Amino acid sequence: AVAPNIKLNVENNIDFGNIKLGTTKEQIITVTNNGTIDYNITNITGTTEVYTLKEDLKYPILVKSGQSVSFTLVFKGNQRGSYTTDITIQTDVNISRTINVTGKVIAPVLKVVETALDFGQTKLNTTSVKTVTIKNEGDDTLNITNVSWIGNQFSVDPYPTTVSAGGTATITVKYTPTQIGQTTGKLTIKTNAGETSIDLSGTGKGGIASITPSQIDFGTIPTNVEKIVSVKLTNTGNDILKVYGITTDKSIFTVRYSGEAPNNTAPIEIAPGGTYTFNISITATTEGAQTGTLTISTDTGTTTTTIYAVAVTPQIKLSATSIDFGDINVNQEKSKQVTITNTSTIDLTITAIDKLDSPFSLTTNLTLPYTLKAGSSLTLTVKFNPTTAGVYSSSLNLVFSETSTVTIPL
């Protein structure tokens, strides 16, 4: 009598356990013929897209008495999930063996709770904070490989790099507006389970200090004479601007407020679109370029601008330092002239001419104030017309706004 026999090295089941998505696991199956006759394996059934045979088998496969043949069952982690099948080895001697095969493909599953972050209205140069919640709804570790964002007014704190299966983690996003109006951006999170993007938005709110003129230029000024420039501060923002201080870095420049000086407890408040006007004065004691910086401190930061002036000393040249009419007869008249030349590089202004004592008089018809331009001259005529005998004296006093009074004795 003869008897066929099929013996397997794996008994009746194979459990591949858990494998990661995208990986494979193999199991060698050995068929041993312990019987007294040869037989052929005619087919192996039960393979699937997940469970495949590694070898390209050609049937029938002869298994001689006392010998073995092997093949490899491959478990492919193509898609997350649990998989089972029955692998059946069929022969030509009416004997078959069935192996129950099980396995599970595990993978992280990324879920982001928030689809967008809107920070709303945030005051300039302050920070609003929101969080993004990341859930791993899978059964393997979620690796956060990179977090990037578009929008330089947004930032991200250091973030976790792993999320365990079934766990959650948060990413902290900050919005620090530096300009008014709406800002948009995008947050991108890359993981080993794919990537997702979240829209970011926020609106910067606050006052903005705008200075007119943008640069404070006194031009060319005379030494030792105070000059004043008016400066307008405009709030071009969308909220009240609080001004805590207006200062200069040089003592020759002085800020003159139209009221009390602002401070931390009593700032100047300027509504959106509103203005505040103040003055800056300079009294230069030396010639040459004078520069400085004007700083305006507000609740949304500081604004600076440059101050510039060139100081020169006024120079006046007289054709005569005094006028002597000599002797003339009573009831006669005599006229003499004096020429005043502005040898400076700046215009000079005659604001007044003191009235002469009788019998002297100024016959030149001059409209005051009179601008004596740089490099130009003015000729004045003085008349002496005595009606009684005697010795007379007076002085021709020219009052300038840029320099001291010029006096010409008569």
Coordinates of C-alpha atoms in Angstrom, one line a residue:
A1 CA 0.0 0.0 0.0
V2 CA 1.2 3.6 -0.7
A3 CA 0.1 6.8 1.0
P4 CA 0.7 10.5 -0.1
N5 CA 1.6 13.0 2.6
I6 CA 1.8 16.9 2.7
K7 CA 3.6 18.5 5.6
L8 CA 3.9 22.3 6.0
N9 CA 6.3 24.2 8.1
V10 CA 3.7 26.8 9.1
E11 CA 0.9 24.6 10.4
N12 CA -2.5 26.0 9.5
N13 CA -2.0 29.8 9.9
I14 CA 0.4 32.7 9.3
D15 CA 0.1 35.9 11.2
F16 CA 2.2 38.7 9.8
G17 CA 1.3 41.0 12.6
N18 CA 1.7 44.8 11.9
I19 CA 3.7 46.2 9.1
K20 CA 4.2 49.9 8.2
L21 CA 2.5 51.4 5.2
G22 CA 4.8 51.1 2.2
T23 CA 6.8 48.2 3.5
T24 CA 6.6 44.4 2.9
K25 CA 7.1 41.2 5.0
E26 CA 7.8 37.7 3.7
Q27 CA 7.1 34.2 4.9
I28 CA 8.7 31.1 3.4
I29 CA 6.3 28.2 3.1
T30 CA 7.9 24.7 2.8
V31 CA 5.9 21.7 1.5
T32 CA 7.5 18.4 2.5
N33 CA 6.5 15.0 1.0
N34 CA 6.8 12.5 3.8
G35 CA 4.8 9.9 1.9
T36 CA 5.8 6.9 -0.2
I37 CA 4.8 8.3 -3.6
D38 CA 5.6 11.4 -5.6
Y39 CA 2.9 14.0 -6.3
N40 CA 2.5 17.3 -8.1
I41 CA 1.4 20.7 -6.7
T42 CA -1.2 21.7 -9.3
N43 CA -2.1 25.2 -8.0
I44 CA -1.8 27.6 -5.1
T45 CA -4.9 29.7 -4.6
G46 CA -6.0 32.6 -2.4
T47 CA -3.4 35.2 -3.4
T48 CA -4.5 38.9 -3.5
E49 CA -3.1 42.3 -4.3
V50 CA -1.9 42.3 -0.7
Y51 CA -0.8 38.7 -0.4
T52 CA 1.3 37.6 -3.4
L53 CA 3.8 34.9 -4.3
K54 CA 7.4 36.1 -4.7
E55 CA 8.3 33.4 -7.2
D56 CA 6.9 33.0 -10.7
L57 CA 5.7 29.4 -10.2
K58 CA 5.2 27.0 -13.1
Y59 CA 2.7 24.2 -12.5
P60 CA 2.7 21.3 -12.0
I61 CA 5.5 21.3 -9.4
L62 CA 6.9 17.8 -8.7
V63 CA 7.4 16.9 -5.0
K64 CA 9.2 13.6 -4.8
S65 CA 8.9 11.3 -1.9
G66 CA 11.1 12.4 1.0
Q67 CA 11.8 15.8 -0.6
S68 CA 10.6 19.4 -0.1
V69 CA 9.8 22.5 -2.2
S70 CA 9.4 26.1 -0.9
F71 CA 7.8 29.3 -2.0
T72 CA 7.6 32.8 -0.5
L73 CA 4.4 34.5 0.5
V74 CA 4.8 38.3 0.5
F75 CA 2.6 40.7 2.5
K76 CA 2.5 44.1 0.8
G77 CA 1.7 47.2 2.9
N78 CA 0.0 49.1 0.0
Q79 CA -2.8 50.5 2.0
R80 CA -3.7 50.9 5.6
G81 CA -6.1 48.3 7.0
S82 CA -6.4 44.6 8.2
Y83 CA -6.2 41.9 5.7
T84 CA -7.0 38.1 5.7
T85 CA -7.0 35.3 3.1
D86 CA -6.8 31.6 2.8
I87 CA -3.9 30.2 0.8
T88 CA -4.7 26.7 -0.5
I89 CA -2.1 24.3 -1.9
Q90 CA -3.7 21.8 -4.3
T91 CA -2.2 18.5 -5.5
D92 CA -3.0 15.8 -8.0
V93 CA -3.5 13.2 -5.3
N94 CA -6.7 14.7 -4.0
I95 CA -5.0 16.2 -0.9
S96 CA -4.8 19.9 -0.2
R97 CA -3.7 22.1 2.6
T98 CA -5.2 25.5 3.6
I99 CA -3.3 28.2 5.5
N100 CA -5.3 31.1 7.1
V101 CA -3.2 34.3 6.6
T102 CA -3.7 37.5 8.6
G103 CA -1.9 40.8 8.8
K104 CA -2.4 44.5 9.4
V105 CA -0.9 47.6 7.6
I106 CA -0.5 50.4 10.0
A107 CA 0.0 54.1 9.1
P108 CA -0.5 57.5 10.6
V109 CA -3.6 59.5 9.6
L110 CA -3.2 63.3 9.6
K111 CA -6.2 65.4 10.7
V112 CA -5.9 69.2 11.3
V113 CA -8.9 70.6 13.2
E114 CA -8.6 74.2 12.0
T115 CA -8.9 75.0 8.3
A116 CA -8.0 78.7 8.7
L117 CA -6.8 81.1 11.4
D118 CA -8.2 84.6 11.6
F119 CA -6.4 86.7 14.2
G120 CA -8.9 89.6 13.8
Q121 CA -7.8 93.1 14.6
T122 CA -4.5 93.3 16.4
K123 CA -2.8 96.5 17.5
L124 CA 0.4 97.3 15.7
N125 CA 3.6 95.8 17.1
T126 CA 1.7 93.6 19.6
T127 CA 1.2 89.9 19.2
S128 CA -1.9 87.7 19.0
V129 CA -1.5 83.9 19.5
K130 CA -3.6 81.1 18.1
T131 CA -3.0 77.3 17.9
V132 CA -3.4 74.6 15.3
T133 CA -4.5 71.2 16.6
I134 CA -3.0 68.2 14.9
K135 CA -4.6 64.8 15.4
N136 CA -3.1 61.4 14.5
E137 CA -6.2 59.3 13.8
G138 CA -4.0 56.4 12.5
D139 CA -2.3 53.5 14.3
D140 CA 1.4 54.5 13.7
T141 CA 3.5 57.4 14.7
L142 CA 2.9 60.7 12.8
N143 CA 6.2 62.5 12.0
I144 CA 6.0 66.2 11.4
T145 CA 8.8 66.8 9.0
N146 CA 8.4 70.5 8.3
V147 CA 6.3 73.5 9.1
S148 CA 6.6 76.6 6.8
W149 CA 4.6 79.7 6.4
I150 CA 4.1 82.6 4.0
G151 CA 3.7 86.1 5.4
N152 CA 6.5 87.9 7.3
Q153 CA 4.0 89.2 10.0
F154 CA 3.3 85.6 11.0
S155 CA 5.6 83.3 13.0
V156 CA 5.6 79.8 14.4
D157 CA 7.0 78.7 17.8
P158 CA 9.1 75.5 18.0
Y159 CA 6.7 72.6 17.3
P160 CA 6.6 68.9 18.2
T161 CA 8.1 66.5 15.6
T162 CA 6.1 63.4 16.4
V163 CA 2.5 62.6 17.4
S164 CA 1.7 59.1 18.7
A165 CA -1.1 56.9 17.3
G166 CA -4.4 58.4 18.5
G167 CA -2.7 61.4 20.0
T168 CA -2.9 65.1 19.5
A169 CA -0.4 68.0 19.3
T170 CA -0.5 71.7 18.9
I171 CA 1.4 74.2 16.8
T172 CA 1.5 77.8 18.1
V173 CA 1.1 80.5 15.4
K174 CA 1.7 84.2 16.2
Y175 CA 0.6 87.4 14.4
T176 CA 2.6 90.6 15.0
P177 CA 1.4 93.3 12.6
T178 CA 3.8 96.0 11.6
Q179 CA 1.4 97.8 9.2
I180 CA -2.2 98.7 9.2
G181 CA -4.8 96.8 7.1
Q182 CA -5.4 93.2 6.4
T183 CA -2.6 90.7 6.0
T184 CA -2.9 87.2 4.6
G185 CA -0.6 84.2 4.7
K186 CA -0.5 80.4 4.6
L187 CA 0.8 77.8 7.0
T188 CA 1.9 74.5 5.5
I189 CA 2.4 71.3 7.6
K190 CA 4.3 68.4 6.0
T191 CA 4.2 64.9 7.6
N192 CA 4.8 61.3 6.7
A193 CA 1.1 61.1 6.2
G194 CA 0.9 63.9 3.7
E195 CA 0.7 67.7 4.0
T196 CA -2.0 70.3 4.6
S197 CA -2.3 74.1 4.3
I198 CA -4.1 76.5 6.6
D199 CA -5.0 80.1 5.5
L200 CA -3.8 82.8 7.8
S201 CA -5.3 86.3 8.1
G202 CA -5.2 89.3 10.4
T203 CA -5.8 93.0 10.4
G204 CA -3.2 95.5 11.8
K205 CA -4.8 98.2 13.8
G206 CA -3.2 101.4 15.1
G207 CA -2.2 104.9 14.6
I208 CA 0.7 105.8 12.2
A209 CA 2.7 109.0 12.7
S210 CA 3.4 110.8 9.4
I211 CA 5.6 114.0 9.6
T212 CA 5.2 117.0 7.3
P213 CA 7.7 118.1 6.1
S214 CA 9.3 114.7 5.9
Q215 CA 12.7 116.3 6.5
I216 CA 13.0 119.5 8.5
D217 CA 15.3 121.8 6.6
F218 CA 15.8 125.3 8.0
G219 CA 17.9 126.2 5.0
T220 CA 20.6 128.8 5.5
I221 CA 20.1 130.8 8.7
P222 CA 21.9 133.6 10.5
T223 CA 23.9 132.8 13.7
N224 CA 22.5 133.9 17.1
V225 CA 19.0 134.4 15.7
E226 CA 16.2 132.1 16.5
K227 CA 14.5 130.5 13.5
I228 CA 11.2 128.5 13.8
V229 CA 9.8 125.8 11.5
S230 CA 6.2 124.5 11.9
V231 CA 5.8 120.7 11.8
K232 CA 2.6 118.8 11.2
L233 CA 2.0 115.4 12.7
T234 CA -0.7 113.4 10.9
N235 CA -2.3 110.1 12.0
T236 CA -2.6 108.1 8.8
G237 CA -3.6 104.9 10.6
N238 CA -6.9 103.4 11.5
D239 CA -7.0 103.9 15.2
I240 CA -6.2 106.6 17.8
L241 CA -2.5 107.5 17.8
K242 CA -1.1 108.2 21.3
V243 CA 2.0 110.4 21.3
Y244 CA 4.1 110.1 24.4
G245 CA 7.0 112.3 23.4
I246 CA 8.6 114.6 20.8
T247 CA 12.3 115.1 21.3
T248 CA 15.5 116.1 19.5
D249 CA 19.0 114.8 20.1
K250 CA 20.8 118.2 20.0
S251 CA 20.4 121.1 22.4
I252 CA 20.4 123.7 19.7
F253 CA 17.0 122.4 18.5
T254 CA 14.0 123.0 20.7
V255 CA 10.5 121.5 20.4
R256 CA 7.7 124.0 21.2
Y257 CA 4.3 122.4 21.9
S258 CA 0.9 124.0 21.2
G259 CA -0.1 123.1 24.8
E260 CA 1.3 120.8 27.4
A261 CA 4.1 118.5 26.5
P262 CA 3.0 114.9 26.0
N263 CA 4.1 112.2 28.5
N264 CA 3.3 108.6 29.5
T265 CA 0.4 109.6 31.7
A266 CA -1.0 112.4 29.5
P267 CA -0.2 111.5 25.8
I268 CA -1.4 113.6 22.9
E269 CA -4.2 111.6 21.2
I270 CA -4.7 112.1 17.5
A271 CA -7.8 110.5 15.8
P272 CA -7.4 108.7 12.5
G273 CA -6.9 111.4 9.8
G274 CA -6.3 114.1 12.5
T275 CA -3.3 116.3 12.8
Y276 CA -1.2 118.0 15.6
T277 CA 1.1 120.9 14.9
F278 CA 4.2 121.9 16.8
N279 CA 7.2 124.0 16.2
I280 CA 10.9 123.4 16.2
S281 CA 13.4 126.3 16.7
I282 CA 17.1 126.6 16.3
T283 CA 19.5 129.2 17.6
A284 CA 22.9 128.5 16.2
T285 CA 25.9 130.1 17.9
T286 CA 28.5 128.8 15.4
E287 CA 28.7 128.8 11.7
G288 CA 28.4 125.6 9.6
A289 CA 26.1 122.7 9.1
Q290 CA 23.8 121.9 12.0
T291 CA 22.2 118.4 12.0
G292 CA 20.0 116.5 14.4
T293 CA 17.2 113.9 14.7
L294 CA 13.6 114.4 15.6
T295 CA 12.0 111.4 17.4
I296 CA 8.3 110.9 17.9
S297 CA 7.4 108.2 20.4
T298 CA 4.0 106.7 20.1
D299 CA 2.0 103.7 21.3
T300 CA 2.8 101.9 18.0
G301 CA 6.5 102.7 17.9
T302 CA 8.9 105.5 17.0
T303 CA 9.1 107.7 14.0
T304 CA 12.3 109.7 13.2
T305 CA 13.3 112.3 10.7
T306 CA 16.4 114.5 10.2
I307 CA 16.8 118.2 11.0
Y308 CA 19.2 120.2 8.9
A309 CA 20.4 123.8 8.9
V310 CA 23.4 125.8 7.7
A311 CA 24.4 128.7 9.9
V312 CA 26.2 131.8 8.6
T313 CA 27.2 135.1 10.2
P314 CA 25.5 138.1 8.6
Q315 CA 28.0 140.5 7.0
I316 CA 27.1 144.2 6.2
K317 CA 29.4 146.7 4.6
L318 CA 28.8 150.4 4.8
S319 CA 30.1 153.0 2.3
A320 CA 30.5 155.3 5.3
T321 CA 30.5 154.5 9.0
S322 CA 29.3 158.1 9.8
I323 CA 28.0 161.1 7.9
D324 CA 29.3 164.7 8.5
F325 CA 27.4 167.5 6.8
G326 CA 30.0 170.1 7.9
D327 CA 28.8 173.7 8.2
I328 CA 25.9 175.1 6.2
N329 CA 23.9 178.3 6.4
V330 CA 20.6 178.4 8.2
N331 CA 17.6 177.6 6.0
Q332 CA 19.9 175.8 3.5
E333 CA 19.8 172.1 2.9
K334 CA 22.4 169.5 2.1
S335 CA 22.0 165.8 1.2
K336 CA 24.4 162.9 1.6
Q337 CA 24.2 159.2 0.7
V338 CA 25.2 156.0 2.4
T339 CA 25.3 152.6 0.7
I340 CA 24.6 149.4 2.7
T341 CA 25.8 146.2 1.1
N342 CA 24.8 142.7 2.1
T343 CA 28.0 140.7 1.7
S344 CA 26.5 137.6 3.3
T345 CA 25.2 134.5 1.6
I346 CA 21.8 134.9 3.0
D347 CA 19.1 137.6 2.6
L348 CA 18.8 140.2 5.3
T349 CA 15.6 142.0 6.3
I350 CA 15.3 145.6 7.4
T351 CA 12.3 145.6 9.7
A352 CA 12.5 149.2 10.9
I353 CA 14.4 152.5 10.5
D354 CA 14.3 154.8 13.6
K355 CA 13.0 158.3 12.9
L356 CA 15.8 160.9 12.6
D357 CA 16.0 163.8 14.9
S358 CA 15.3 167.2 13.3
P359 CA 16.8 168.8 11.2
F360 CA 17.9 165.5 9.7
S361 CA 15.5 163.5 7.6
L362 CA 15.5 160.4 5.4
T363 CA 14.4 161.3 1.9
T364 CA 14.6 157.8 0.4
N365 CA 11.1 156.3 0.1
L366 CA 11.5 152.7 1.5
T367 CA 8.7 150.2 2.1
L368 CA 9.3 148.1 5.2
P369 CA 10.1 145.3 5.8
Y370 CA 12.7 145.5 3.1
T371 CA 14.7 142.5 1.9
L372 CA 18.3 143.1 1.2
K373 CA 19.2 140.2 -0.8
A374 CA 22.6 138.4 -0.6
G375 CA 25.2 140.4 -2.5
S376 CA 22.9 143.4 -3.2
S377 CA 23.2 147.0 -2.0
L378 CA 20.8 149.7 -0.8
T379 CA 21.5 153.4 -1.0
L380 CA 19.8 155.8 1.4
T381 CA 19.8 159.6 1.2
V382 CA 19.8 161.7 4.3
K383 CA 19.0 165.5 4.2
F384 CA 20.3 168.2 6.7
N385 CA 18.1 171.3 6.7
P386 CA 18.7 173.5 9.8
T387 CA 16.3 176.5 10.5
T388 CA 18.3 177.9 13.5
A389 CA 22.0 178.1 14.2
G390 CA 23.6 175.4 16.2
V391 CA 25.4 172.1 16.3
Y392 CA 23.2 169.1 15.6
S393 CA 23.7 165.3 15.8
S394 CA 21.5 162.2 15.3
S395 CA 21.9 158.6 14.1
L396 CA 20.5 156.5 11.3
N397 CA 19.5 153.2 12.9
L398 CA 18.7 150.3 10.6
V399 CA 17.0 147.4 12.5
F400 CA 17.6 143.9 10.9
S401 CA 15.8 140.8 11.9
E402 CA 18.9 138.6 11.3
T403 CA 21.6 140.7 13.1
S404 CA 22.1 143.6 15.4
T405 CA 21.0 147.1 14.6
V406 CA 23.3 149.0 12.3
T407 CA 23.9 152.6 13.5
I408 CA 25.4 155.4 11.4
P409 CA 26.1 158.6 13.4
L410 CA 25.0 161.9 11.8

